[in-house]
CSV table of C-alpha atoms and ligand atoms in Angstrom, one decimal:
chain,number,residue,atom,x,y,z
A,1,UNK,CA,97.9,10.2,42.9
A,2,UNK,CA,94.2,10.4,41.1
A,3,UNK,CA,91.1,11.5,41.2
A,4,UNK,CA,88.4,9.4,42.7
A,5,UNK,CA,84.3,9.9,43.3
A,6,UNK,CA,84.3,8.6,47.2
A,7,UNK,CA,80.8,7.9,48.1
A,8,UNK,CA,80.4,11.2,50.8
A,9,UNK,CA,76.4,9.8,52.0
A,10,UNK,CA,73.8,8.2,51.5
A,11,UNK,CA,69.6,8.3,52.1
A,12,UNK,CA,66.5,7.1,50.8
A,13,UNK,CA,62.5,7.7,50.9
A,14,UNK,CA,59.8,5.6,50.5
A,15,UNK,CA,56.1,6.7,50.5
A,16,UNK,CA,54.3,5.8,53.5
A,17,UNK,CA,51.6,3.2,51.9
A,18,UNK,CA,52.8,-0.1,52.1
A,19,UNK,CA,50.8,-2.5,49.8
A,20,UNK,CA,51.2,-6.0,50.9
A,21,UNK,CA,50.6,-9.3,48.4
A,22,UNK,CA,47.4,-10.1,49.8
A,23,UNK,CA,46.4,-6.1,48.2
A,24,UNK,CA,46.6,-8.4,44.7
A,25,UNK,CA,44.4,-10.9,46.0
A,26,UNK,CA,41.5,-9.1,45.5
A,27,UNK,CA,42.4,-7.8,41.9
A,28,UNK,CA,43.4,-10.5,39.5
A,29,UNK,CA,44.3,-13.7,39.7
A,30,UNK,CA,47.2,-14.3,41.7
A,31,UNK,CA,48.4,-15.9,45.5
A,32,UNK,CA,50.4,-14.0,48.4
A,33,UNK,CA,52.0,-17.5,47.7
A,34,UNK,CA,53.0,-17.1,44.3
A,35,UNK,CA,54.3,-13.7,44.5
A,36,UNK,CA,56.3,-14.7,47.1
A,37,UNK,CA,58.0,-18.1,45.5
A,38,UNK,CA,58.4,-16.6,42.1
A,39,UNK,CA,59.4,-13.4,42.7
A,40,UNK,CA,60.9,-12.8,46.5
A,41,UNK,CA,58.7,-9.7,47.1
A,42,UNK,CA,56.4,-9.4,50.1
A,43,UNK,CA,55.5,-5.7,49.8
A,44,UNK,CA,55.8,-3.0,48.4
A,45,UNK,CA,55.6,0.9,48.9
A,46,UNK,CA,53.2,3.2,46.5
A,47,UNK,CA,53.3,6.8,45.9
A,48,UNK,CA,50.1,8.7,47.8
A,49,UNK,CA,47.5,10.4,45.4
A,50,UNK,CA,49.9,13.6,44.4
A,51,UNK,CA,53.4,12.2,45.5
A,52,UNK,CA,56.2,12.7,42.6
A,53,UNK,CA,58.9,11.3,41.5
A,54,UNK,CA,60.5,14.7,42.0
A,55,UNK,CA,59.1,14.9,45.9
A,56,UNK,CA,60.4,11.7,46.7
A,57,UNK,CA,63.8,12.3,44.9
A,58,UNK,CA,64.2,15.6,47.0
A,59,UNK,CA,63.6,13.8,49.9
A,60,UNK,CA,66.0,10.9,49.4
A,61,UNK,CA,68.5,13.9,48.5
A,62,UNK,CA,68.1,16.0,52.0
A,63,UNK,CA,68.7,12.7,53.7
A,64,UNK,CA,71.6,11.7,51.7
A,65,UNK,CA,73.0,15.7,52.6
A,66,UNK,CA,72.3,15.4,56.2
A,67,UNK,CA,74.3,11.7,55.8
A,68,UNK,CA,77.2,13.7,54.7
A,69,UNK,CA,77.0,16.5,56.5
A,70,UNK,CA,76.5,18.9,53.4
A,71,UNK,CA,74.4,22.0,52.5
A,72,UNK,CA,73.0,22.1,49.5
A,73,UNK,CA,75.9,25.3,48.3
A,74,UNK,CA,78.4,22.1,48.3
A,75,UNK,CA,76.8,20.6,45.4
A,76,UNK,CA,78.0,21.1,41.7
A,77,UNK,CA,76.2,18.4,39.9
A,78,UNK,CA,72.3,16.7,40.1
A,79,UNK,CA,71.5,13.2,38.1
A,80,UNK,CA,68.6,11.9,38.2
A,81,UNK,CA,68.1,8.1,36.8
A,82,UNK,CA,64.4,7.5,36.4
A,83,UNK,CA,61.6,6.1,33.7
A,84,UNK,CA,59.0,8.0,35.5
A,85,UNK,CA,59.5,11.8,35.6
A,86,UNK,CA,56.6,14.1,36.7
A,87,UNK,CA,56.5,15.5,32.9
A,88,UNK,CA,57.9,14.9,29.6
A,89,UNK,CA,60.1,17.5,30.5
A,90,UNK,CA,62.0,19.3,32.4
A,91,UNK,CA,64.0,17.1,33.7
A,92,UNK,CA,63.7,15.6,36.9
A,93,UNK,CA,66.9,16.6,38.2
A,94,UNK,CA,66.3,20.6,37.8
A,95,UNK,CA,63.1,20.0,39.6
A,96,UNK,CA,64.9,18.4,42.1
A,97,UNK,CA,67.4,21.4,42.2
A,98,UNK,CA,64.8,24.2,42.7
A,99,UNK,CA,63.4,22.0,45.5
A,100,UNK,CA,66.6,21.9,47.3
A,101,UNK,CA,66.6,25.7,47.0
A,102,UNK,CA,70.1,25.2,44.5
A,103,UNK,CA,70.3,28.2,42.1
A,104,UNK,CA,74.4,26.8,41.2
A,105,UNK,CA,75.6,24.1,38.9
A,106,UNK,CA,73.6,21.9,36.8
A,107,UNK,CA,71.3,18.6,36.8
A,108,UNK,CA,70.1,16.2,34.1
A,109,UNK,CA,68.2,13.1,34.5
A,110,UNK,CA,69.1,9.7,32.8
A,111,UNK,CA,67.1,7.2,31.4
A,112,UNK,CA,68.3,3.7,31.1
A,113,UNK,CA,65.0,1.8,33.0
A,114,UNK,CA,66.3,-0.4,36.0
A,115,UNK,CA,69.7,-0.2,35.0
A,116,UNK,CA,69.8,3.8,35.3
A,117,UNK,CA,71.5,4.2,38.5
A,118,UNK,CA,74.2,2.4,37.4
A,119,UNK,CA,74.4,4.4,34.1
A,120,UNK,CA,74.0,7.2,36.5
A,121,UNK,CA,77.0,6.9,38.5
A,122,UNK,CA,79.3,5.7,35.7
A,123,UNK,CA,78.5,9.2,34.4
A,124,UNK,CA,78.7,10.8,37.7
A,125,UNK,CA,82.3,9.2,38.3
A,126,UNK,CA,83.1,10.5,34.5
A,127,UNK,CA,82.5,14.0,35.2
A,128,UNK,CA,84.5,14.3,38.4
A,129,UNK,CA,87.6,12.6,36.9
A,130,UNK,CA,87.5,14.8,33.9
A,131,UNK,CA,87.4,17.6,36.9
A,132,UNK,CA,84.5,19.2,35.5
A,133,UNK,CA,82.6,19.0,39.3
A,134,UNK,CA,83.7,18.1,42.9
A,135,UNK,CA,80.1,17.0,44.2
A,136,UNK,CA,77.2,15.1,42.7
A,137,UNK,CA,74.3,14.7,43.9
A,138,UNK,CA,73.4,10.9,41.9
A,139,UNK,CA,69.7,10.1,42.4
A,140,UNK,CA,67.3,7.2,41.7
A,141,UNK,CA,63.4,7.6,41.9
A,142,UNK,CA,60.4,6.2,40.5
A,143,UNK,CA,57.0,6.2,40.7
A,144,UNK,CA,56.4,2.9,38.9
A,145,UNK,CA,52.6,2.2,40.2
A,146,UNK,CA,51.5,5.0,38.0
A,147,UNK,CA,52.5,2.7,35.0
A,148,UNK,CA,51.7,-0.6,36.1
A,149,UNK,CA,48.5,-2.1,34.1
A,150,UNK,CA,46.7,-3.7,37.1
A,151,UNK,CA,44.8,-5.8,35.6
A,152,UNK,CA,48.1,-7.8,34.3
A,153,UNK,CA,48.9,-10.0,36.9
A,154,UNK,CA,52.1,-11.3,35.7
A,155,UNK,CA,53.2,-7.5,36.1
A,156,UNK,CA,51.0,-5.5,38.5
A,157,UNK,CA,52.6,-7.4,41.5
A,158,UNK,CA,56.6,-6.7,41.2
A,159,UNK,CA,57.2,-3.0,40.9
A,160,UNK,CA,57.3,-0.5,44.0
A,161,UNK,CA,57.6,3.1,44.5
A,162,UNK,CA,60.5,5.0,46.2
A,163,UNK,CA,63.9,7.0,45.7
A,164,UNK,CA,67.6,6.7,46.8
A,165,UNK,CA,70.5,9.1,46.7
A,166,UNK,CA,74.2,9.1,46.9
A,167,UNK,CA,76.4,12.0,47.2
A,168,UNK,CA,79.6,11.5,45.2
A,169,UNK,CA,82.6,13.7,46.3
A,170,UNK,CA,86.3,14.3,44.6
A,171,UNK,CA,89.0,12.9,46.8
A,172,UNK,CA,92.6,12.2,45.7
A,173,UNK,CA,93.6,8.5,45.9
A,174,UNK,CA,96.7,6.6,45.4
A,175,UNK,CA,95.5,5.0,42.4
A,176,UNK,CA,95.3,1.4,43.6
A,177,UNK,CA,92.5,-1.2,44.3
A,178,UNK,CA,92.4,-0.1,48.1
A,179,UNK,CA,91.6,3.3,47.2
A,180,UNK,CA,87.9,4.0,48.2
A,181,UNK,CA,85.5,5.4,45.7
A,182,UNK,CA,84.6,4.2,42.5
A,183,UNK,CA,86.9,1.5,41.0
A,184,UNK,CA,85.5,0.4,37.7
A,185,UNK,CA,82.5,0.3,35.8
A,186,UNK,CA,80.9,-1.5,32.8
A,187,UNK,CA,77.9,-0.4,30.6
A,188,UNK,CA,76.2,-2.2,28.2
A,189,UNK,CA,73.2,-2.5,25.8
A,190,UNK,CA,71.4,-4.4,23.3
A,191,UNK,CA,68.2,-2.7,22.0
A,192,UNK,CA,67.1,-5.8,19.6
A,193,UNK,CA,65.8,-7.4,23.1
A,194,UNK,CA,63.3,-3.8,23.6
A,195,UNK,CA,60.5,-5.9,22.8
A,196,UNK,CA,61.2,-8.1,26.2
A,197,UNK,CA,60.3,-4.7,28.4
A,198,UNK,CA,58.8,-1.7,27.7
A,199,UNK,CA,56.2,1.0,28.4
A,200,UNK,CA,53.1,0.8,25.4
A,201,UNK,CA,53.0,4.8,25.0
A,202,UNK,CA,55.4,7.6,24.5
A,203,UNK,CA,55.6,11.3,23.4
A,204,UNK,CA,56.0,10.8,19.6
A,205,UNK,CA,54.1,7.5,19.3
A,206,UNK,CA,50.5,7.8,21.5
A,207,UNK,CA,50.6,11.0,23.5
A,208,UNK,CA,50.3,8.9,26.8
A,209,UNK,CA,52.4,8.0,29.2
A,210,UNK,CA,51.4,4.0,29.0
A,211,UNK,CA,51.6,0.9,31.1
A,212,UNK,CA,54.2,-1.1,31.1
A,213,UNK,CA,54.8,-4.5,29.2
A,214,UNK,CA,57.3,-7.0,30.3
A,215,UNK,CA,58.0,-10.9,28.7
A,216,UNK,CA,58.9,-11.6,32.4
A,217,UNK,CA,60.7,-15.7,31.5
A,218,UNK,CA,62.8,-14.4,27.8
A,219,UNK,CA,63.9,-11.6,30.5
A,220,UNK,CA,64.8,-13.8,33.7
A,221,UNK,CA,66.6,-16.7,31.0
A,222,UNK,CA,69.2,-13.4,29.9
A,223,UNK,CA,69.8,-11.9,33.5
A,224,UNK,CA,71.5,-14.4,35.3
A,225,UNK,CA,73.7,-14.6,32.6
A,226,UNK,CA,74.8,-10.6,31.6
A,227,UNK,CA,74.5,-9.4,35.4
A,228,UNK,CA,77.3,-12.5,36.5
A,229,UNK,CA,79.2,-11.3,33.0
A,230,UNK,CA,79.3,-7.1,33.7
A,231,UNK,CA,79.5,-7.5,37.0
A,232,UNK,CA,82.9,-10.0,36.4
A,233,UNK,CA,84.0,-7.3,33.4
A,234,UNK,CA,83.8,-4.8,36.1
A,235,UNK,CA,86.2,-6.6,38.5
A,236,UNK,CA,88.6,-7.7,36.0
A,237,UNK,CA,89.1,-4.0,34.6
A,238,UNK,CA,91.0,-3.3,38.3
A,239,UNK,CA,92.3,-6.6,38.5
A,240,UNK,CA,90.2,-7.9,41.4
A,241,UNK,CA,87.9,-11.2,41.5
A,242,UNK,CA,85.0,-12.3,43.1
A,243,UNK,CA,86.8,-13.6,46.1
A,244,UNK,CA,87.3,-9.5,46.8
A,245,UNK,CA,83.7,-9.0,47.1
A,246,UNK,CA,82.5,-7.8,50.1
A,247,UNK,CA,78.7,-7.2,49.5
A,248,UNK,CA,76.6,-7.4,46.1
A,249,UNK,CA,74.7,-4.4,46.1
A,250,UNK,CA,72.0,-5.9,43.4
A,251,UNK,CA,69.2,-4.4,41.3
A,252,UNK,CA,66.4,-6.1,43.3
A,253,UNK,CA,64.2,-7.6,40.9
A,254,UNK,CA,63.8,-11.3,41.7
A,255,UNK,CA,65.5,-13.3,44.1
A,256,UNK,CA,65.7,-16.4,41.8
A,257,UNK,CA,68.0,-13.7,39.6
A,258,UNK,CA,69.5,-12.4,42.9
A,259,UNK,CA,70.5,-16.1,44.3
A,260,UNK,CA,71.6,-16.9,40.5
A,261,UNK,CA,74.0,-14.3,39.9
A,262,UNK,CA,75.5,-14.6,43.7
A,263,UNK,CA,75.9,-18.6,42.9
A,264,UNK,CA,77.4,-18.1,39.6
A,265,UNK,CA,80.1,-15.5,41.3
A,266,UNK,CA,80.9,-17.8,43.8
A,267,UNK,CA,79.7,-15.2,46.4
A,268,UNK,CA,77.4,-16.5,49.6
A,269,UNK,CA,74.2,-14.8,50.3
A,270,UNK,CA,75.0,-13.5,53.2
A,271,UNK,CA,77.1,-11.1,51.1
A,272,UNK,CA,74.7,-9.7,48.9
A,273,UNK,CA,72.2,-6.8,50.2
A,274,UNK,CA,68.6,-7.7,50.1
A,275,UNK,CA,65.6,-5.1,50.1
A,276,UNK,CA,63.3,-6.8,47.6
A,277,UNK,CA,60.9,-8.2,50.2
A,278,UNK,CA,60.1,-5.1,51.2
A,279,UNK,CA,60.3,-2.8,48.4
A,280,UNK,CA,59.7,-4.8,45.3
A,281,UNK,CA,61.2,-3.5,42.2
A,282,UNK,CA,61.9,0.1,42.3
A,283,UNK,CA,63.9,0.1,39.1
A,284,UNK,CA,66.4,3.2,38.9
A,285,UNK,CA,65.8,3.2,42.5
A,286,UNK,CA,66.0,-0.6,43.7
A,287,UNK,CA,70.5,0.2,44.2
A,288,UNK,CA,71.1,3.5,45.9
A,289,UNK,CA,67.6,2.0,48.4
A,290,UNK,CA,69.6,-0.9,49.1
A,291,UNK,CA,72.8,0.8,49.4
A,292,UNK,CA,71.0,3.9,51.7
A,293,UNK,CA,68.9,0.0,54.2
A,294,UNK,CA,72.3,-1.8,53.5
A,295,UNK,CA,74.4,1.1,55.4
A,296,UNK,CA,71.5,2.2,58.1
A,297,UNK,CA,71.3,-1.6,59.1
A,298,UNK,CA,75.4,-1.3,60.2
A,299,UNK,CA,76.5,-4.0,57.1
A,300,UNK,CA,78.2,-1.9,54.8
A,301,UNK,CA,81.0,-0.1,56.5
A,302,UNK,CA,83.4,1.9,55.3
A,303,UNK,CA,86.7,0.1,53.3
A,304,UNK,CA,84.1,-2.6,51.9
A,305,UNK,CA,83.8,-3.8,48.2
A,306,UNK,CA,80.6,-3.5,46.4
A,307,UNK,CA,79.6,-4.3,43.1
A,308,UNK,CA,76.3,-2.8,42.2
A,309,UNK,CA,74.5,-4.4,38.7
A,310,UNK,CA,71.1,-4.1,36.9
A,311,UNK,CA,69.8,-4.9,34.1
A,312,UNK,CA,66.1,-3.6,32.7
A,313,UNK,CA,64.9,-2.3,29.8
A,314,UNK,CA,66.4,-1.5,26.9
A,315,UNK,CA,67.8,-4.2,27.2
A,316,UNK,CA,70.8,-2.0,29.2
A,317,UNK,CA,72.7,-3.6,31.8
A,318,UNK,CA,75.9,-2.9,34.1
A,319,UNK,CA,77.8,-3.0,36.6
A,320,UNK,CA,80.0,-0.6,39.2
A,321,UNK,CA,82.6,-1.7,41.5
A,322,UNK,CA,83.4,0.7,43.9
A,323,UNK,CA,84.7,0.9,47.6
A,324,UNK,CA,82.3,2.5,50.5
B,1,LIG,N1,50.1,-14.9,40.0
B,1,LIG,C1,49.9,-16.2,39.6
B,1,LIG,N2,50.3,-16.7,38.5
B,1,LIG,C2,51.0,-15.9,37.7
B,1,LIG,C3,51.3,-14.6,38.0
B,1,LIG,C4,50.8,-14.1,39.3
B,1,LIG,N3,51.1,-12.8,39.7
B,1,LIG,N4,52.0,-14.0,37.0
B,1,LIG,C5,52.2,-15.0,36.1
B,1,LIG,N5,51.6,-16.1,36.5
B,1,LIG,C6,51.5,-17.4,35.8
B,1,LIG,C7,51.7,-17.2,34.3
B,1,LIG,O1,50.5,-16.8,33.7
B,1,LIG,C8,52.1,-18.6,33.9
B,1,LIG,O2,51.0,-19.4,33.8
B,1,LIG,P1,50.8,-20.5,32.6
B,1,LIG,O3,52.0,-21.4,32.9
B,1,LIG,O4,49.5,-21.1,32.9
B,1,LIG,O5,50.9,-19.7,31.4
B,1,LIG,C9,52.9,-19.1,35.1
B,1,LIG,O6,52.6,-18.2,36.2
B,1,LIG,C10,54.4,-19.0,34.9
B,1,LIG,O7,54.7,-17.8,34.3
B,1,LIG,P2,56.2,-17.3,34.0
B,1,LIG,O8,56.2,-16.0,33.4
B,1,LIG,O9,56.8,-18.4,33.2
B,1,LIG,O10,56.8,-17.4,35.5
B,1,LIG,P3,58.3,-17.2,35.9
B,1,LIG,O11,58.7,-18.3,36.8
B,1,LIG,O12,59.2,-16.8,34.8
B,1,LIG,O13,58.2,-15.9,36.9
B,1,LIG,C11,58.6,-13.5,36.8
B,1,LIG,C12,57.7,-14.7,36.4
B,1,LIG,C13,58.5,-13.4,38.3
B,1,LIG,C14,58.0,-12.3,36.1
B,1,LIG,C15,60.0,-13.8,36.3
B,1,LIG,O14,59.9,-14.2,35.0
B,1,LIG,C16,60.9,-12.6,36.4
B,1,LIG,O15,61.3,-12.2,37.4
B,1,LIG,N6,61.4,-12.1,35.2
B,1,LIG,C17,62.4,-11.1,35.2
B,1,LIG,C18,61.8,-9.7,35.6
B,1,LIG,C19,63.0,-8.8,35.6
B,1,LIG,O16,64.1,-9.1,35.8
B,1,LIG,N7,62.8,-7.5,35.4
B,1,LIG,C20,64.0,-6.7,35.5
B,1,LIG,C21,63.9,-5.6,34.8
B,1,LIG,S1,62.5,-4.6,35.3
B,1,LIG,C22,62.8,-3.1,34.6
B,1,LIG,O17,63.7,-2.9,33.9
B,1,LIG,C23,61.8,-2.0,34.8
């Protein structure tokens, strides 16, 4: 008998203006047929004038409560994974726990770009098997229009705005593969690829926040490769293969990376959770979206295998397997 973080429920938000290819039309360069070949996205959501990263993750996080049938007392634990907090600091997280009217526990946010809410829940998972908390409240928001450089068209057109949450909840399993919760998970990074994505202003460098800069082909050649790799890893560590797989819960960046990483894992694409037409890249966001649309549209039910992976910035890149 162990401990294991069961995913408890589930919710997202997205802000109510949805920007649509032909928005980039009129802008730079660039085709509502291009964006849609190259990239897989056919709209996206951005924050109103005013909207947060801290309102939308608050709002993601009452509907993931209501999903589970929590109050917010029940809750030991907040982590925020984001690259576009309201300020420097505090943390999103405790912003997020004054919003939710939560004067108990603790929250911190973490920052690993687009592969954060992976790096989240690995984290999350650690602190409720080391017993230190029975609930988390495991978060992913961004507000990545406020960072895009729109006059960069190679850029300006893939990222979206929007928030996801998961509740994670100490249950006792039997310590086997058919336990549900999380199973595995597999972190990695390499910080000599930084230059291939990264935001052009920071705290200790410029005093701005920046826009963001992105080598989009040196990126797309080295995802295929380490999201088929962690996500494997990942597997392997519990003994299971990708013929377990019941749904790929991916980081929804690009469908060429997407359809790559499903063929290379032998898995068929009718087993792999898609949001990106809709939401373009939300980074930290993109999984617990996907996993919040996967669950509302009746595909992921409960006893299912996922395996979430991301890669972004950093370069950081994982994967967690875990059972709904
Ligand atoms: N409209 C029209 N043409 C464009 C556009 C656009 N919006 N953007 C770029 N192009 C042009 C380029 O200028 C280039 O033109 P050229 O050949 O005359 O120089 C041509 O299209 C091809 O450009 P590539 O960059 O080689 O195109 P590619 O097929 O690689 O697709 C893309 C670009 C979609 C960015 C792809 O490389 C990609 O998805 N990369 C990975 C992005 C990713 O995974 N990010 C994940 C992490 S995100 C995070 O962590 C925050």
């Amino acid at each position: 008998m162990i401990r294991r973080a069961v995913i408890k429920g589930v919710g997202h938000y997205l802000p109510e203006r949805v920007v649509p290819n032909s928005y980039f039309e009129d802008i730079v360069d660039t085709s509502d047929e291009w964006i849609r070949t190259r990239s897989g996205i056919e709209r996206r959501h951005f924050a109103a004038d005013g909207e947060t990263t801290s309102q939308m993750a608050t709002s993601a996080a009452r509907a993931a409560l209501e999903n589970a049938g929590l109050a917010v007392d029940d809750i030991d634990a907040i982590i925020v994974a984001t690259s576009t907090p309201d300020l420097t600091f505090p943390s999103v997280a405790t912003m997020v726990q004054s919003e939710l009217g939560m004067t108990q526990g603790f929250g911190f946010d973490v920052q690993a770009v687009c592969a954060g809410f992976v790096f989240a829940l690995a984290n999350a998972n650690a602190l409720i098997l080391s017993e230190q908390v029975d609930r988390v409240l495991v978060i992913g928001s961004e507000t990545f229009s406020r960072i895009l450089d729109m006059s960069d068209r190679a850029t300006c057109v893939l990222f979206g705005d929007g928030a996801g949450a998961v509740i994670l909840e100490a249950q006792i399993g039997s310590g086997t593969v058919a336990d549900r919760g999380i199973l595995s998970a597999d972190l990695n990074s390499d910080g000599r690829m930084r230059d291939m994505l990264y935001v052009d202003g920071g705290v200790s460098t410029t005093q701005t926040a920046g826009r963001l800069r992105m080598q989009g082909n040196p990126l797309f050649r080295q995802a295929v490769g380490k999201l088929t790799e962690t996500a494997e890893k990942a597997l392997q560590k519990v003994g299971l293969g990708d013929d377990d797989v019941d749904w790929i819960v991916p980081h929804q960046a690009n469908i060429r990376i997407i359809q790559g990483t499903a063929k290379k894992m032998g898995v068929p694409m009718d087993r792999v959770v898609l949001t990106l037409q809709d939401h373009g890249n939300t980074s930290a966001a993109s999984i617990p979206l996907a996993l919040s649309v996967g669950c509302a549209d009746g595909k992921i039910k409960r006893g299912d295998l996922i395996v979430t992976e991301a890669i972004g910035g950093g370069l950081a890149w994982g994967a967690v397997v875990l059972r709904w």
